[in-house]
mmCIF file of C-alpha atoms in Angstrom:
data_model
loop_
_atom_site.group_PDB
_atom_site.id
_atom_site.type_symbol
_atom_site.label_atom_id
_atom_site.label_comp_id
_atom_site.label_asym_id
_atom_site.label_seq_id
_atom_site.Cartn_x
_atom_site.Cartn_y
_atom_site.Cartn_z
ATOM 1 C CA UNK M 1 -6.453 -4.048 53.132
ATOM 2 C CA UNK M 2 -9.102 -3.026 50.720
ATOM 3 C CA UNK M 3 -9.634 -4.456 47.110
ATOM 4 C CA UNK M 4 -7.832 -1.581 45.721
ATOM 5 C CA UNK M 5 -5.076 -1.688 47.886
ATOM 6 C CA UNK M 6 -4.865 -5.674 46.993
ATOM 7 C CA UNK M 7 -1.226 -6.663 44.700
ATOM 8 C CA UNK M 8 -0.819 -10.015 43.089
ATOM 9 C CA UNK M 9 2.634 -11.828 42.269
ATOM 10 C CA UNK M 10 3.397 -12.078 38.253
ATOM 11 C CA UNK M 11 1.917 -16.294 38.964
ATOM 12 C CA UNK M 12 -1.600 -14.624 40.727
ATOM 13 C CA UNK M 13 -2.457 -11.882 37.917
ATOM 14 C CA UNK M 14 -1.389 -14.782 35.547
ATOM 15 C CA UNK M 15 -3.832 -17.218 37.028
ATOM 16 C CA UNK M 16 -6.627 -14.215 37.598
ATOM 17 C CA UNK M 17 -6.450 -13.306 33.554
ATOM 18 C CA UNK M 18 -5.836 -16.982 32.381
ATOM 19 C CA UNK M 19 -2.990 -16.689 30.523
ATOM 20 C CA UNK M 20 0.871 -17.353 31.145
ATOM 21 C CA UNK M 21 3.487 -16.053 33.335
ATOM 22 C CA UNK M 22 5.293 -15.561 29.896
ATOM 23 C CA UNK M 23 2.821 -13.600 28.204
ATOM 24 C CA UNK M 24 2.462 -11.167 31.681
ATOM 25 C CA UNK M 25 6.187 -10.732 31.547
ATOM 26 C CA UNK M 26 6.140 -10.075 27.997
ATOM 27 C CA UNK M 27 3.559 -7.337 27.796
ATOM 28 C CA UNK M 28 5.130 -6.230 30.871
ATOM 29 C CA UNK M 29 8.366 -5.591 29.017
ATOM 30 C CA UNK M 30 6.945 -3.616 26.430
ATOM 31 C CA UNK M 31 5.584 -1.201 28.738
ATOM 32 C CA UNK M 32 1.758 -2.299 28.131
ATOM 33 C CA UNK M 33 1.331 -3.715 31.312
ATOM 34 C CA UNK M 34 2.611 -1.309 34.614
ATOM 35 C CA UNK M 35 3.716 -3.192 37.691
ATOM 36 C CA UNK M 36 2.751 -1.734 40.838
ATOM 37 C CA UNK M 37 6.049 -2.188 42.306
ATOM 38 C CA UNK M 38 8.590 -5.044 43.295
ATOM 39 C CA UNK M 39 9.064 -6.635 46.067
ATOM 40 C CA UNK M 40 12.736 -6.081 48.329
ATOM 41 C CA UNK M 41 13.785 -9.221 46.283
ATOM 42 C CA UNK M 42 12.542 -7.852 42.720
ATOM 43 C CA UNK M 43 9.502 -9.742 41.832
ATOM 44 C CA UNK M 44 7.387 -8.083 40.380
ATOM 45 C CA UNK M 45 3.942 -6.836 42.079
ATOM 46 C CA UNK M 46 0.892 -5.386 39.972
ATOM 47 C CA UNK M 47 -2.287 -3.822 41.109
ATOM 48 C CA UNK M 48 -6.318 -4.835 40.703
ATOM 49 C CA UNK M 49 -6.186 -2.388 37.611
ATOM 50 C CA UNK M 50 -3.601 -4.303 36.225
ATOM 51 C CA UNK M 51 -6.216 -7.233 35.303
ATOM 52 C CA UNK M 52 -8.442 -5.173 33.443
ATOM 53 C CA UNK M 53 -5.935 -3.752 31.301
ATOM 54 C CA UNK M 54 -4.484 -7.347 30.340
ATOM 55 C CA UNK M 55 -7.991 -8.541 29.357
ATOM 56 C CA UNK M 56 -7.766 -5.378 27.178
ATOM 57 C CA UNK M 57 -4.514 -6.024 25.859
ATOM 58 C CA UNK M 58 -5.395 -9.683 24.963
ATOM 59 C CA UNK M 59 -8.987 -8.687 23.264
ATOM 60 C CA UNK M 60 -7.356 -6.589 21.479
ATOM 61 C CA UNK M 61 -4.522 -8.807 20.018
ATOM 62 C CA UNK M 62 -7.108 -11.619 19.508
ATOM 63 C CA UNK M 63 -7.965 -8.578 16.616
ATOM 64 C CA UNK M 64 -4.493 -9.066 15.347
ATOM 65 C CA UNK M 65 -3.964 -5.320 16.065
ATOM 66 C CA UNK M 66 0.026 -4.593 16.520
ATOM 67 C CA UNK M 67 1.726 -4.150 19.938
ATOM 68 C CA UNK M 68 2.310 -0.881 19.142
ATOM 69 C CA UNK M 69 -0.913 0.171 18.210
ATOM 70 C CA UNK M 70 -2.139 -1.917 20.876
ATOM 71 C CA UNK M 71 -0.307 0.783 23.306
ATOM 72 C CA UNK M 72 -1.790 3.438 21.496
ATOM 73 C CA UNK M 73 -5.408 2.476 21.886
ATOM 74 C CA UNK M 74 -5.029 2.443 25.845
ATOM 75 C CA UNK M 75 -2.739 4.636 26.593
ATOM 76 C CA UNK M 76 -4.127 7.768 24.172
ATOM 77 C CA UNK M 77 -7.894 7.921 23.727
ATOM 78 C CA UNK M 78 -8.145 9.573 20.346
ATOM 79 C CA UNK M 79 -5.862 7.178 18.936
ATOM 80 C CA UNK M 80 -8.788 4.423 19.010
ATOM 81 C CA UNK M 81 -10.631 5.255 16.081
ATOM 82 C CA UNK M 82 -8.050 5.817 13.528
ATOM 83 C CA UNK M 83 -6.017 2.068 14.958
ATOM 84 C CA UNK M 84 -9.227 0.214 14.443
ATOM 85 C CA UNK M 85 -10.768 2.287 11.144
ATOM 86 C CA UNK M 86 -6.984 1.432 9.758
ATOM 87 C CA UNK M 87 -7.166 -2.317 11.057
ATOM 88 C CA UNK M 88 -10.813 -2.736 9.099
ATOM 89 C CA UNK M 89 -8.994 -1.146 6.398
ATOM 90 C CA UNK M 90 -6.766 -4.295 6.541
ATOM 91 C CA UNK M 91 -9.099 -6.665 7.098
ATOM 92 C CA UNK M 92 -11.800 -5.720 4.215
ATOM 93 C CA UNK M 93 -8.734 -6.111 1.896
ATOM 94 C CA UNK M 94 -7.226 -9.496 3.229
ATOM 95 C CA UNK M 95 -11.641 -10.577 2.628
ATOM 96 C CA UNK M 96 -11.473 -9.086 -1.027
ATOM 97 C CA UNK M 97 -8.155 -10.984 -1.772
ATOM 98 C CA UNK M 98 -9.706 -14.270 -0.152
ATOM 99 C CA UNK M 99 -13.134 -13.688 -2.537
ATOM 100 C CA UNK M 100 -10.887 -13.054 -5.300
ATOM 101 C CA UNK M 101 -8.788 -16.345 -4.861
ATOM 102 C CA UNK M 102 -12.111 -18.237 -4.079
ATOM 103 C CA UNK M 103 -13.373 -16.888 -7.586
ATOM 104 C CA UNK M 104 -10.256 -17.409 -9.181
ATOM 105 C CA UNK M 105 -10.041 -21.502 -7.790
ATOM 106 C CA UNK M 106 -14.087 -21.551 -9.254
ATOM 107 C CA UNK M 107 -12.774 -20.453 -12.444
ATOM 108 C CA UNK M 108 -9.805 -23.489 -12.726
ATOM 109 C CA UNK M 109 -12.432 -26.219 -11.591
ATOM 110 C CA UNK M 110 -15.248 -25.152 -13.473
ATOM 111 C CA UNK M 111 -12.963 -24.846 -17.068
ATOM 112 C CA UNK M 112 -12.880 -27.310 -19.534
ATOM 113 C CA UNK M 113 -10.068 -29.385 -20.005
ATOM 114 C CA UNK M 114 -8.859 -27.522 -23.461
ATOM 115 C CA UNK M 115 -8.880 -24.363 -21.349
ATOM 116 C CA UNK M 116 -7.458 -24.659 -18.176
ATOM 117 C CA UNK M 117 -3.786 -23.617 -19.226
ATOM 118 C CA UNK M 118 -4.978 -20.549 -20.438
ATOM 119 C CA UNK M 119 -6.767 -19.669 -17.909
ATOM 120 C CA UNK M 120 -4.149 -20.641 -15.282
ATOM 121 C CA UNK M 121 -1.331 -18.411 -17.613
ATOM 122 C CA UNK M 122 -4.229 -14.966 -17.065
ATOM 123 C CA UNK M 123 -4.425 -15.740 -13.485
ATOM 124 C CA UNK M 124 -0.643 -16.036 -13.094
ATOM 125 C CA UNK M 125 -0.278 -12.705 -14.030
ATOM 126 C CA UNK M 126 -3.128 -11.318 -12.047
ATOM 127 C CA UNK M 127 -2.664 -10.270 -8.212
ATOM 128 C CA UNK M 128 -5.347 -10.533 -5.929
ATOM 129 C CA UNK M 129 -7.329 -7.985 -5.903
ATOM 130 C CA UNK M 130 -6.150 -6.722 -8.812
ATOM 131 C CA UNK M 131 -3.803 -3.722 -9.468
ATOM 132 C CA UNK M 132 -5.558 -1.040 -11.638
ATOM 133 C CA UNK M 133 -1.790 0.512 -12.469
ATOM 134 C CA UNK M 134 -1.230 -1.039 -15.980
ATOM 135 C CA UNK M 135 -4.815 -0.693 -17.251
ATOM 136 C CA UNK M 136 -4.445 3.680 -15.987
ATOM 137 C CA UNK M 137 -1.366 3.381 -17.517
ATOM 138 C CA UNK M 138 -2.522 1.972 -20.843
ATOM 139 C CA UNK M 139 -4.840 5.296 -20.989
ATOM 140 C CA UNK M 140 -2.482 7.511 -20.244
ATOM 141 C CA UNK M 141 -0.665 6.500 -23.459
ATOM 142 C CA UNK M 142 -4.170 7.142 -25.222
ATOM 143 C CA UNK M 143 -3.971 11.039 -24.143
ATOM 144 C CA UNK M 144 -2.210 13.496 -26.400
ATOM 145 C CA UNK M 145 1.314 15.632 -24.847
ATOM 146 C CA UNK M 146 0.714 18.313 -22.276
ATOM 147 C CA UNK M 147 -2.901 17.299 -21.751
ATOM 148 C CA UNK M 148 -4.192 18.796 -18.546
ATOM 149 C CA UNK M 149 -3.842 16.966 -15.591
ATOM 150 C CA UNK M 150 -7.074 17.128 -14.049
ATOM 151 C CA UNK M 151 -8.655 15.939 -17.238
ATOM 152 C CA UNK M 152 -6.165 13.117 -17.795
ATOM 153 C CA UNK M 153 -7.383 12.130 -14.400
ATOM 154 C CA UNK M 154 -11.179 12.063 -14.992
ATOM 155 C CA UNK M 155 -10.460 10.285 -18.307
ATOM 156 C CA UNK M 156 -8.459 7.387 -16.064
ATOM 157 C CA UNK M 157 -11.211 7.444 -13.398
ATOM 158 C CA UNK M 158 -14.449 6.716 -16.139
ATOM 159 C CA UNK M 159 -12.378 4.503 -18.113
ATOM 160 C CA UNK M 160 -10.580 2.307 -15.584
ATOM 161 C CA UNK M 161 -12.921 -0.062 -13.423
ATOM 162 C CA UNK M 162 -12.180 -0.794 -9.920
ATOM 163 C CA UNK M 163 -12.125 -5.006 -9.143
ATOM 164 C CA UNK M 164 -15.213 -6.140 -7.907
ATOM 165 C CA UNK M 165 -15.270 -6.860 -3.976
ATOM 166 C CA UNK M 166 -16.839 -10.225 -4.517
ATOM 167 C CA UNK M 167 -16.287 -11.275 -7.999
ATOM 168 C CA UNK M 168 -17.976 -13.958 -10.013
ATOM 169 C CA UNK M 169 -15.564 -16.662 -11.898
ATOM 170 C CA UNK M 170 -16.765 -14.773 -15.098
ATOM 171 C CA UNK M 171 -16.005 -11.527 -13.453
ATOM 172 C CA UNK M 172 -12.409 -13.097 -12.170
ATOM 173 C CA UNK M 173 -11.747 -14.106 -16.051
ATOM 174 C CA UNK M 174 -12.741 -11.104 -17.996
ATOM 175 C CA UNK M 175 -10.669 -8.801 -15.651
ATOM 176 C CA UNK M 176 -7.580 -11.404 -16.321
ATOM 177 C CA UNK M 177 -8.382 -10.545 -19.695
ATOM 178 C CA UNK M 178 -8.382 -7.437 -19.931
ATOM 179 C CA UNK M 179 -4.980 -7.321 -17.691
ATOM 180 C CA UNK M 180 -3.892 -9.021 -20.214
ATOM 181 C CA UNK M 181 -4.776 -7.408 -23.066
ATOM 182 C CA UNK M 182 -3.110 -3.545 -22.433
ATOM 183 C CA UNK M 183 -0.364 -5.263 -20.632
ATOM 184 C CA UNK M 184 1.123 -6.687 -24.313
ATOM 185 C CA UNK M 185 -0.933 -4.249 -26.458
ATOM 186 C CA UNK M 186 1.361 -1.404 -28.563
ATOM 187 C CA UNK M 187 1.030 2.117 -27.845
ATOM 188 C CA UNK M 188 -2.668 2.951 -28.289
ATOM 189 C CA UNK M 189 -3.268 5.625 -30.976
ATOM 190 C CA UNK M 190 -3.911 8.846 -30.043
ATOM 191 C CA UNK M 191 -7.729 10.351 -30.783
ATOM 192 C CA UNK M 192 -7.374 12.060 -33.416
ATOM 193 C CA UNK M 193 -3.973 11.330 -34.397
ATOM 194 C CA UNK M 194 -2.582 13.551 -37.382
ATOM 195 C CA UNK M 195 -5.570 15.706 -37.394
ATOM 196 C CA UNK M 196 -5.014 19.096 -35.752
ATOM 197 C CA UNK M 197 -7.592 20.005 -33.181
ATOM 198 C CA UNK M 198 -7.730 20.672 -29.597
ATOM 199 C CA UNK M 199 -7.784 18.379 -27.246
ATOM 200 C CA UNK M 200 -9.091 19.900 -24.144
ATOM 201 C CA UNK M 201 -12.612 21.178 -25.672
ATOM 202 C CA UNK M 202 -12.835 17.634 -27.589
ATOM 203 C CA UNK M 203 -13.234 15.752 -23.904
ATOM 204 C CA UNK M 204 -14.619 18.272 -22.243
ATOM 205 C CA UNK M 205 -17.086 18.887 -24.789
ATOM 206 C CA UNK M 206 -17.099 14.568 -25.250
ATOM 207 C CA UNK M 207 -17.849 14.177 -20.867
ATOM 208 C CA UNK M 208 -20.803 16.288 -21.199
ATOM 209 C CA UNK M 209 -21.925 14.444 -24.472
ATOM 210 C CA UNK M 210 -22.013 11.148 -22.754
ATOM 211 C CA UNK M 211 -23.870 12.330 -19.596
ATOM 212 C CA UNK M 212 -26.457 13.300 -21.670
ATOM 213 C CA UNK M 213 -26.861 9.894 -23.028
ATOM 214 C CA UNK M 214 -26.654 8.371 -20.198
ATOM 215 C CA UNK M 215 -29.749 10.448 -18.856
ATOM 216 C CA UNK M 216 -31.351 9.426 -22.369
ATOM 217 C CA UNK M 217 -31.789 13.086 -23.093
ATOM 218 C CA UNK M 218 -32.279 13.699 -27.197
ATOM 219 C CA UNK M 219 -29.251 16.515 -27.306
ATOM 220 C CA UNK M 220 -26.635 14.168 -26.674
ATOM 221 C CA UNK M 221 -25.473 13.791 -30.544
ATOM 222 C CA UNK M 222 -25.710 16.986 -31.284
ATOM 223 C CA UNK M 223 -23.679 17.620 -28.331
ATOM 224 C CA UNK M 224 -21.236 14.884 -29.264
ATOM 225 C CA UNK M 225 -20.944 16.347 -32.849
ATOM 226 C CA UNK M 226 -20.272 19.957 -31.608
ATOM 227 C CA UNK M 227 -17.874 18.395 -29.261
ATOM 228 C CA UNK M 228 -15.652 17.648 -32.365
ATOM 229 C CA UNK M 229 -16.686 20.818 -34.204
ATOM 230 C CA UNK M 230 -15.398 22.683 -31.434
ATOM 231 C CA UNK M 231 -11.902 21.006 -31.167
ATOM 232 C CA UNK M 232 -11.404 21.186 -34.847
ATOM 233 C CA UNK M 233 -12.566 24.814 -34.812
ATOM 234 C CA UNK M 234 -15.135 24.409 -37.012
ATOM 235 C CA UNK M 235 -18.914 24.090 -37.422
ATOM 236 C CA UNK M 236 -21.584 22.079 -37.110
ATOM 237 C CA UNK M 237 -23.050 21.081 -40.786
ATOM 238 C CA UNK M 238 -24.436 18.198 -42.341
ATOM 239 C CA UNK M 239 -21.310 18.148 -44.647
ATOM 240 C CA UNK M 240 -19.617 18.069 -41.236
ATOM 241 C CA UNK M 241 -21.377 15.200 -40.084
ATOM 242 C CA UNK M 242 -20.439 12.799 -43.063
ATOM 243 C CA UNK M 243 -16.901 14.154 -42.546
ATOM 244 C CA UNK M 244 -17.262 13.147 -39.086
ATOM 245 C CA UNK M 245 -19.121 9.834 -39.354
ATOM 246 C CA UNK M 246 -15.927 8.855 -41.580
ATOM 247 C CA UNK M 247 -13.623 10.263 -39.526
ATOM 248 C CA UNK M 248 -14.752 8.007 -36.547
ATOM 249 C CA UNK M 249 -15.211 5.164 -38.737
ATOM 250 C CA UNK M 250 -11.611 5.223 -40.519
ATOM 251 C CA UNK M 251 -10.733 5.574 -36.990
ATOM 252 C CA UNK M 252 -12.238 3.498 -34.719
ATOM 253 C CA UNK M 253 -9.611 0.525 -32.833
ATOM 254 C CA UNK M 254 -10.869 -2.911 -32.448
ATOM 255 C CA UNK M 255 -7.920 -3.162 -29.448
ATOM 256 C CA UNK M 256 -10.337 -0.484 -27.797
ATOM 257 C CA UNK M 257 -13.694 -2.298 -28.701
ATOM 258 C CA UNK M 258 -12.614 -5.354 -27.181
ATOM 259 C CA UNK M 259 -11.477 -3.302 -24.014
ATOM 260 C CA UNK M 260 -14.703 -1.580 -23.646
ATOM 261 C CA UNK M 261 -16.592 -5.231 -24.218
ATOM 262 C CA UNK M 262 -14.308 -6.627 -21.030
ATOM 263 C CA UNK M 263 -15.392 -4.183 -19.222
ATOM 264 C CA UNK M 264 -19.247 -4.482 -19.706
ATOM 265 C CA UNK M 265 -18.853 -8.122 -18.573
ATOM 266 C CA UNK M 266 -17.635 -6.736 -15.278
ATOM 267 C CA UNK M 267 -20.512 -4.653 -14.473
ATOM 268 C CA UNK M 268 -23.510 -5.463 -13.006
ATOM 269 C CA UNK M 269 -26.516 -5.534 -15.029
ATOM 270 C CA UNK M 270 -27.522 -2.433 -13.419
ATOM 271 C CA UNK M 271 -24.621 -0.266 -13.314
ATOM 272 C CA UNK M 272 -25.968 1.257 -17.103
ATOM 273 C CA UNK M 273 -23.763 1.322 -20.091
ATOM 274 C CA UNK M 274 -19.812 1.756 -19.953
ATOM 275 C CA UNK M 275 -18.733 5.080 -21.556
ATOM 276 C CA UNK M 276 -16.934 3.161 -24.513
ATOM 277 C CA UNK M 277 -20.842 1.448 -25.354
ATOM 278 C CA UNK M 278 -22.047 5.329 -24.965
ATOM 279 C CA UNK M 279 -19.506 6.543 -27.542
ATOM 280 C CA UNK M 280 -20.261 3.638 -29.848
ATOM 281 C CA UNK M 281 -23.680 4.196 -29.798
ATOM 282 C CA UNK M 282 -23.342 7.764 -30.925
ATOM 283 C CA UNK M 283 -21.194 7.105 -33.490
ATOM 284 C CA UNK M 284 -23.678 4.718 -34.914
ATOM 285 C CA UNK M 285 -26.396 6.791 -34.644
ATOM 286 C CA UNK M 286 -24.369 9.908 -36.403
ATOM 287 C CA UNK M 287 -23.526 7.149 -39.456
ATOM 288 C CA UNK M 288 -27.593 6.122 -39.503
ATOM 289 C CA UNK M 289 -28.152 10.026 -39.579
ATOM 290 C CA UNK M 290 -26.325 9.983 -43.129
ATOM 291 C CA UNK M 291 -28.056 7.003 -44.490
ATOM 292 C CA UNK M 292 -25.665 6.179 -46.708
ATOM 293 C CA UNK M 293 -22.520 3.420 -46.971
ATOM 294 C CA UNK M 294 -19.547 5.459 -45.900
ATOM 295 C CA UNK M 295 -17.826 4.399 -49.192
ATOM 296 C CA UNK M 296 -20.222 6.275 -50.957
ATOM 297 C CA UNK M 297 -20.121 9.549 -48.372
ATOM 298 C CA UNK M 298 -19.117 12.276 -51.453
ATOM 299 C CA UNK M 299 -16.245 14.666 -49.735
ATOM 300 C CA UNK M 300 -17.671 18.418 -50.900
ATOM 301 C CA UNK M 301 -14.666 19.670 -49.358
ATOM 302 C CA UNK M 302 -12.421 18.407 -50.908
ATOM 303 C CA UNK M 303 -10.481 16.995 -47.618
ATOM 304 C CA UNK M 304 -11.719 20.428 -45.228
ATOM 305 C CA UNK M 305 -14.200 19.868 -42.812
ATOM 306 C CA UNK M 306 -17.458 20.625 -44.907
ATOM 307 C CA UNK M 307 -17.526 24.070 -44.636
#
């Protein structure tokens, strides 16, 4: 009888692959593991190829893959890379929840005594990794009715940060933070509230402002001021300008300074500016541009928009 002609009892493929009769009968089963017949009194009888495939079976539980998928990887071919891609999947996010709870146990040790209860009440309501849901959420609120979808979505992808991978204790905190903050926080005005305009050329006309800061180019207030010309259907004058300076002033949220200040401290020092430091920056510069206290900006208009 030749090797491949060679069958083995349940107890002899058992003793061949190290394992135990149990586990043999149990992946036998499920249908992982084909016998190679049974004897005239029903034992079971399996084949030379039978040992290679139970090696396989067990290396690939020892990866905590699923018996089901486990059937899939050997028994269809093209099923391999999507069951391990989606078991990596699983495991990068079980690492990023362990990092987080590391970062999170740093935090408690390291606090001082007077602030260990609140930072044990943040982290309670903080899951590891973090959810993003409430803080898109919070910005939706920010966005005027009917806005388009597809800008509604751009303005939740720039202003939402993802959770680090590996996060700092300081990174842990100020992300409990800002959890914190939108979670309890009223509805956010809208921009622009009470003042008719339109919405759609203000942030498209605002996204291409702050790109150009970003890239340092000198157009960028100019294009932030047309930005809000354009939605208010107006032009671009220097009356304009103080109109606008005020405007932004009169208007401007400490609830959304303090949101755009947690999220610096959760960037790296060189991911660049966050879009809410970009927009404060050019409304600074558009108040230094009128050189004057905005209580003593004169109003030509009489309340219009400096035409």
């Amino acid at each position: 009888m030749g090797a491949e002609d060679e069958v083995w009892s349940i107890g002899e493929l058992a003793e061949r692959a190290g394992v135990s009769v149990k586990t043999v009968r149990y992946y036998s089963e499920r249908g992982l593991l084909p016998e190679g017949g049974r004897t005239g009194g029903g034992h079971r009888r399996y084949g030379p190829g039978a040992l290679e495939r139970l090696r396989s079976i067990r290396a690939l539980r020892a990866l905590e893959l699923p018996v089901t998928d486990v059937g899939r990887v050997l028994d269809q071919g093209a099923a391999w890379e999507d069951v391990v891609a989606g078991r990596l999947r699983e495991v990068e996010r079980r690492m990023t929840a362990l990092r987080w709870h590391e970062a999170s146990l740093r935090l408690l040790r390291d606090a001082p005594a007077a602030e260990r209860a609140e930072r044990l009440r943040l982290l309670g309501g903080l899951a590891a990794p973090p959810d993003t849901t409430v803080l898109a959420r919070f910005w939706r609120r920010t966005l005027p009715v009917r806005f388009p979808a597809r800008l509604a979505a751009a303005v939740v992808d720039v202003a939402v940060p993802q959770p680090p991978a590996d996060p700092t204790p300081a990174q842990v905190l100020a992300y409990a933070r800002l959890h914190a903050l939108v979670a309890t926080a009223p509805a956010p005005p809208v921009h622009l509230a009470g003042v008719p305009h339109r919405p759609t050329a203000l942030y498209e006309g605002l996204a291409e402002a702050y790109d150009l800061a970003a890239a340092a180019r000198t157009e960028a207030l100019d294009r932030f001021v047309t930005a809000y010309a354009d939605a208010l259907s107006t032009r671009d004058t220097p009356a304009f300008r103080r109109r606008l300076a005020r405007l932004l002033t009169a208007g401007a949220d400490p609830l959304i300074g303090r949101y755009w200040h947690l999220v610096g401290e959760l960037r790296t020092p060189d991911a660049g500016p966050t879009v809410g430091a970009v927009h404060g920056r050019m409304c600074l510069a558009l108040k230094r541009e009128a050189l004057v206290d905005p209580e003593l900006w004169p109003d030509p208009s009489g309340g219009a928009w400096g035409e």
